[in-house]
Amino acid sequence: MTLGRTPSEIDGNFAGVIENNFTHGSASLVLSRLTDKELAGIARLYRQTNAGRPPKLLDVLASRLTAKELVRVAGVFGVNDVNAAVQRSASHSVASMYAARVATGEVTIPTTIMPMSGPAPTRYMTLEEIYLEFRTAPVGSLGPAAAFSETVIYAGGQVAAAGAVGWKIGSEVGDLIQEYDPSLWDAIGGTVAGVADRIQSAADAVTNSSGVQRGIQEHNADGMFQYPVSSSSDPYGDWDATWDLGNDIGDGCFD
């Protein structure tokens, strides 16, 4: 799977990428690493980008998760839709345990789910999709910092370079960090404008670099998030999003 090279491609691919990530990764592990707010964001964007098609993601989850995990999913995707998927795709034992948990009132809407900050979620929706796609992939699922690092590098190096899409990557990714991981925002440090400028500068540097310099700029961008991709077991990133960084690490450039 690929994320896409323009906002419209990314939007069109979102549902399929999320389905693929949960199909080929460890669904339970990925789910356990998502916050309630991230899971709710996936549910909201999945509905929007999958409109008119069967909810394959729910069938994937029903076939791969435990009854307890499915109760959590039902809290954000909706009990009726998850019930239907469980009836279609879960094993008999999981379906029975899930039904018993639902009957005792275990399904709840997490209190941490709040409307997204800012005047309109669509203002940064495509960057949100990129983040959540990485967040459910192997490297990005390690933590928000890794997913945000990949988002900045991908948006700067792939999408912006391909189409001059006009995103204000710094402020929009900054909004998402404050929304999904305020502690990461505090770790980056500085004023709101200062952090946004640093993110934007990192994305611009990746966009305008090539060859050896590109690996260096990807490494610098990753450094802003405390090197989560560089220090992972796969510094090439999900879908080779940080390919040049991985090559330079393999060559010992940052030892």
mmCIF file of C-alpha atoms in Angstrom, residues 73-235:
data_model
loop_
_atom_site.group_PDB
_atom_site.id
_atom_site.type_symbol
_atom_site.label_atom_id
_atom_site.label_comp_id
_atom_site.label_asym_id
_atom_site.label_seq_id
_atom_site.Cartn_x
_atom_site.Cartn_y
_atom_site.Cartn_z
ATOM 1 C CA VAL A 73 -14.034 -0.686 19.312
ATOM 2 C CA ALA A 74 -17.821 -0.565 19.657
ATOM 3 C CA GLY A 75 -17.498 2.492 21.875
ATOM 4 C CA VAL A 76 -16.139 4.560 18.990
ATOM 5 C CA PHE A 77 -17.383 2.798 15.839
ATOM 6 C CA GLY A 78 -20.908 2.241 17.143
ATOM 7 C CA VAL A 79 -22.515 -0.791 18.754
ATOM 8 C CA ASN A 80 -24.852 -1.643 15.883
ATOM 9 C CA ASP A 81 -22.116 -1.657 13.231
ATOM 10 C CA VAL A 82 -19.722 -3.677 15.385
ATOM 11 C CA ASN A 83 -22.485 -6.114 16.365
ATOM 12 C CA ALA A 84 -23.157 -6.780 12.685
ATOM 13 C CA ALA A 85 -19.460 -7.310 11.957
ATOM 14 C CA VAL A 86 -19.116 -9.676 14.904
ATOM 15 C CA GLN A 87 -22.050 -11.740 13.653
ATOM 16 C CA ARG A 88 -20.459 -11.917 10.207
ATOM 17 C CA SER A 89 -16.809 -12.460 11.004
ATOM 18 C CA ALA A 90 -16.003 -13.335 14.620
ATOM 19 C CA SER A 91 -15.571 -16.870 15.874
ATOM 20 C CA HIS A 92 -18.498 -18.367 17.766
ATOM 21 C CA SER A 93 -16.705 -18.129 21.106
ATOM 22 C CA VAL A 94 -15.658 -14.494 20.608
ATOM 23 C CA ALA A 95 -19.155 -13.574 19.406
ATOM 24 C CA SER A 96 -20.722 -15.160 22.482
ATOM 25 C CA MET A 97 -18.356 -13.433 24.911
ATOM 26 C CA TYR A 98 -18.765 -10.125 23.096
ATOM 27 C CA ALA A 99 -22.579 -10.369 23.231
ATOM 28 C CA ALA A 100 -22.417 -11.082 26.956
ATOM 29 C CA ARG A 101 -20.220 -8.031 27.559
ATOM 30 C CA VAL A 102 -22.519 -5.808 25.515
ATOM 31 C CA ALA A 103 -25.552 -7.122 27.394
ATOM 32 C CA THR A 104 -24.003 -6.164 30.746
ATOM 33 C CA GLY A 105 -23.422 -2.604 29.558
ATOM 34 C CA GLU A 106 -19.651 -2.658 29.084
ATOM 35 C CA VAL A 107 -19.720 -0.554 25.910
ATOM 36 C CA THR A 108 -19.049 3.080 26.752
ATOM 37 C CA ILE A 109 -18.018 6.153 24.797
ATOM 38 C CA PRO A 110 -14.611 7.177 26.215
ATOM 39 C CA THR A 111 -14.750 10.477 28.087
ATOM 40 C CA THR A 112 -11.419 11.506 26.511
ATOM 41 C CA ILE A 113 -13.032 11.844 23.089
ATOM 42 C CA MET A 114 -13.616 15.516 22.489
ATOM 43 C CA PRO A 115 -14.144 17.599 19.331
ATOM 44 C CA MET A 116 -10.916 18.401 17.540
ATOM 45 C CA SER A 117 -9.358 21.759 18.340
ATOM 46 C CA GLY A 118 -9.475 24.637 15.898
ATOM 47 C CA PRO A 119 -12.291 26.152 13.873
ATOM 48 C CA ALA A 120 -12.699 23.219 11.472
ATOM 49 C CA PRO A 121 -11.231 19.685 11.519
ATOM 50 C CA THR A 122 -11.089 19.691 7.713
ATOM 51 C CA ARG A 123 -8.422 22.376 7.894
ATOM 52 C CA TYR A 124 -5.804 19.698 8.463
ATOM 53 C CA MET A 125 -7.732 16.549 7.697
ATOM 54 C CA THR A 126 -5.354 15.123 5.121
ATOM 55 C CA LEU A 127 -2.364 15.529 7.429
ATOM 56 C CA GLU A 128 -4.464 13.899 10.124
ATOM 57 C CA GLU A 129 -5.064 10.981 7.769
ATOM 58 C CA ILE A 130 -1.328 10.663 7.103
ATOM 59 C CA TYR A 131 -0.631 10.649 10.840
ATOM 60 C CA LEU A 132 -3.277 8.020 11.626
ATOM 61 C CA GLU A 133 -2.128 5.859 8.708
ATOM 62 C CA PHE A 134 1.422 5.893 10.069
ATOM 63 C CA ARG A 135 0.119 5.451 13.605
ATOM 64 C CA THR A 136 -1.361 2.067 12.685
ATOM 65 C CA ALA A 137 1.742 0.904 10.760
ATOM 66 C CA PRO A 138 4.649 -1.005 12.367
ATOM 67 C CA VAL A 139 7.097 1.858 12.980
ATOM 68 C CA GLY A 140 4.497 4.557 13.603
ATOM 69 C CA SER A 141 2.592 2.329 16.015
ATOM 70 C CA LEU A 142 5.612 2.394 18.337
ATOM 71 C CA GLY A 143 4.370 5.774 19.516
ATOM 72 C CA PRO A 144 3.007 9.176 18.472
ATOM 73 C CA ALA A 145 6.502 10.660 18.152
ATOM 74 C CA ALA A 146 7.474 8.123 15.479
ATOM 75 C CA ALA A 147 4.218 8.641 13.592
ATOM 76 C CA PHE A 148 4.573 12.433 13.712
ATOM 77 C CA SER A 149 8.186 12.222 12.547
ATOM 78 C CA GLU A 150 7.129 10.094 9.580
ATOM 79 C CA THR A 151 4.243 12.482 8.881
ATOM 80 C CA VAL A 152 6.507 15.529 8.682
ATOM 81 C CA ILE A 153 9.083 13.742 6.523
ATOM 82 C CA TYR A 154 6.455 12.215 4.228
ATOM 83 C CA ALA A 155 4.411 15.387 3.848
ATOM 84 C CA GLY A 156 7.521 17.453 3.187
ATOM 85 C CA GLY A 157 9.363 14.993 0.986
ATOM 86 C CA GLN A 158 6.588 13.307 -0.981
ATOM 87 C CA VAL A 159 3.364 15.255 -1.094
ATOM 88 C CA ALA A 160 4.603 18.832 -0.958
ATOM 89 C CA ALA A 161 7.308 18.134 -3.502
ATOM 90 C CA ALA A 162 4.797 16.473 -5.811
ATOM 91 C CA GLY A 163 2.154 19.116 -5.894
ATOM 92 C CA ALA A 164 2.880 22.261 -3.870
ATOM 93 C CA VAL A 165 -0.331 21.541 -1.993
ATOM 94 C CA GLY A 166 -0.248 24.697 0.061
ATOM 95 C CA TRP A 167 -0.376 23.068 3.493
ATOM 96 C CA LYS A 168 1.012 24.998 6.407
ATOM 97 C CA ILE A 169 2.657 21.831 7.620
ATOM 98 C CA GLY A 170 4.177 23.431 10.703
ATOM 99 C CA SER A 171 1.008 24.872 12.180
ATOM 100 C CA GLU A 172 -1.226 22.003 11.072
ATOM 101 C CA VAL A 173 1.036 19.252 12.419
ATOM 102 C CA GLY A 174 1.458 21.396 15.512
ATOM 103 C CA ASP A 175 -2.321 21.411 15.956
ATOM 104 C CA LEU A 176 -2.383 17.629 15.627
ATOM 105 C CA ILE A 177 0.402 17.155 18.175
ATOM 106 C CA GLN A 178 -1.496 19.286 20.671
ATOM 107 C CA GLU A 179 -4.645 17.296 19.889
ATOM 108 C CA TYR A 180 -3.228 13.780 20.039
ATOM 109 C CA ASP A 181 -0.134 14.007 22.244
ATOM 110 C CA PRO A 182 0.198 17.168 24.353
ATOM 111 C CA SER A 183 3.142 15.640 26.237
ATOM 112 C CA LEU A 184 5.104 15.459 22.974
ATOM 113 C CA TRP A 185 4.361 19.131 22.378
ATOM 114 C CA ASP A 186 5.778 19.928 25.815
ATOM 115 C CA ALA A 187 8.855 17.803 25.075
ATOM 116 C CA ILE A 188 9.564 19.702 21.853
ATOM 117 C CA GLY A 189 9.339 22.913 23.884
ATOM 118 C CA GLY A 190 9.055 26.576 23.004
ATOM 119 C CA THR A 191 6.247 28.858 21.971
ATOM 120 C CA VAL A 192 3.431 27.755 19.698
ATOM 121 C CA ALA A 193 4.797 29.835 16.837
ATOM 122 C CA GLY A 194 8.329 28.628 17.508
ATOM 123 C CA VAL A 195 7.424 24.942 17.410
ATOM 124 C CA ALA A 196 5.332 25.435 14.266
ATOM 125 C CA ASP A 197 8.270 27.200 12.608
ATOM 126 C CA ARG A 198 10.631 24.374 13.547
ATOM 127 C CA ILE A 199 8.282 21.755 12.105
ATOM 128 C CA GLN A 200 7.795 23.787 8.930
ATOM 129 C CA SER A 201 11.539 24.320 8.520
ATOM 130 C CA ALA A 202 12.150 20.582 8.882
ATOM 131 C CA ALA A 203 9.511 19.769 6.243
ATOM 132 C CA ASP A 204 10.851 22.432 3.873
ATOM 133 C CA ALA A 205 14.403 21.142 4.299
ATOM 134 C CA VAL A 206 13.302 17.631 3.331
ATOM 135 C CA THR A 207 11.370 18.996 0.337
ATOM 136 C CA ASN A 208 14.356 20.917 -0.997
ATOM 137 C CA SER A 209 17.021 18.256 -0.469
ATOM 138 C CA SER A 210 18.177 15.209 -2.378
ATOM 139 C CA GLY A 211 20.832 12.509 -2.225
ATOM 140 C CA VAL A 212 23.030 12.522 0.859
ATOM 141 C CA GLN A 213 21.525 15.785 2.026
ATOM 142 C CA ARG A 214 18.065 14.269 2.054
ATOM 143 C CA GLY A 215 19.099 11.600 4.542
ATOM 144 C CA ILE A 216 20.632 14.278 6.751
ATOM 145 C CA GLN A 217 17.476 16.385 6.630
ATOM 146 C CA GLU A 218 15.281 13.378 7.407
ATOM 147 C CA HIS A 219 17.562 12.641 10.360
ATOM 148 C CA ASN A 220 17.301 16.254 11.531
ATOM 149 C CA ALA A 221 13.511 16.145 11.281
ATOM 150 C CA ASP A 222 13.458 12.896 13.251
ATOM 151 C CA GLY A 223 15.684 14.540 15.851
ATOM 152 C CA MET A 224 13.009 17.106 16.616
ATOM 153 C CA PHE A 225 10.947 14.170 17.932
ATOM 154 C CA GLN A 226 13.939 12.626 19.770
ATOM 155 C CA TYR A 227 14.910 10.209 16.954
ATOM 156 C CA PRO A 228 12.108 7.620 17.280
ATOM 157 C CA VAL A 229 12.460 6.373 13.685
ATOM 158 C CA SER A 230 16.268 6.465 13.661
ATOM 159 C CA SER A 231 16.393 4.337 16.801
ATOM 160 C CA SER A 232 13.720 1.871 15.671
ATOM 161 C CA SER A 233 14.409 -1.549 14.194
ATOM 162 C CA ASP A 234 13.399 -0.187 10.764
ATOM 163 C CA PRO A 235 14.883 3.291 10.164
#
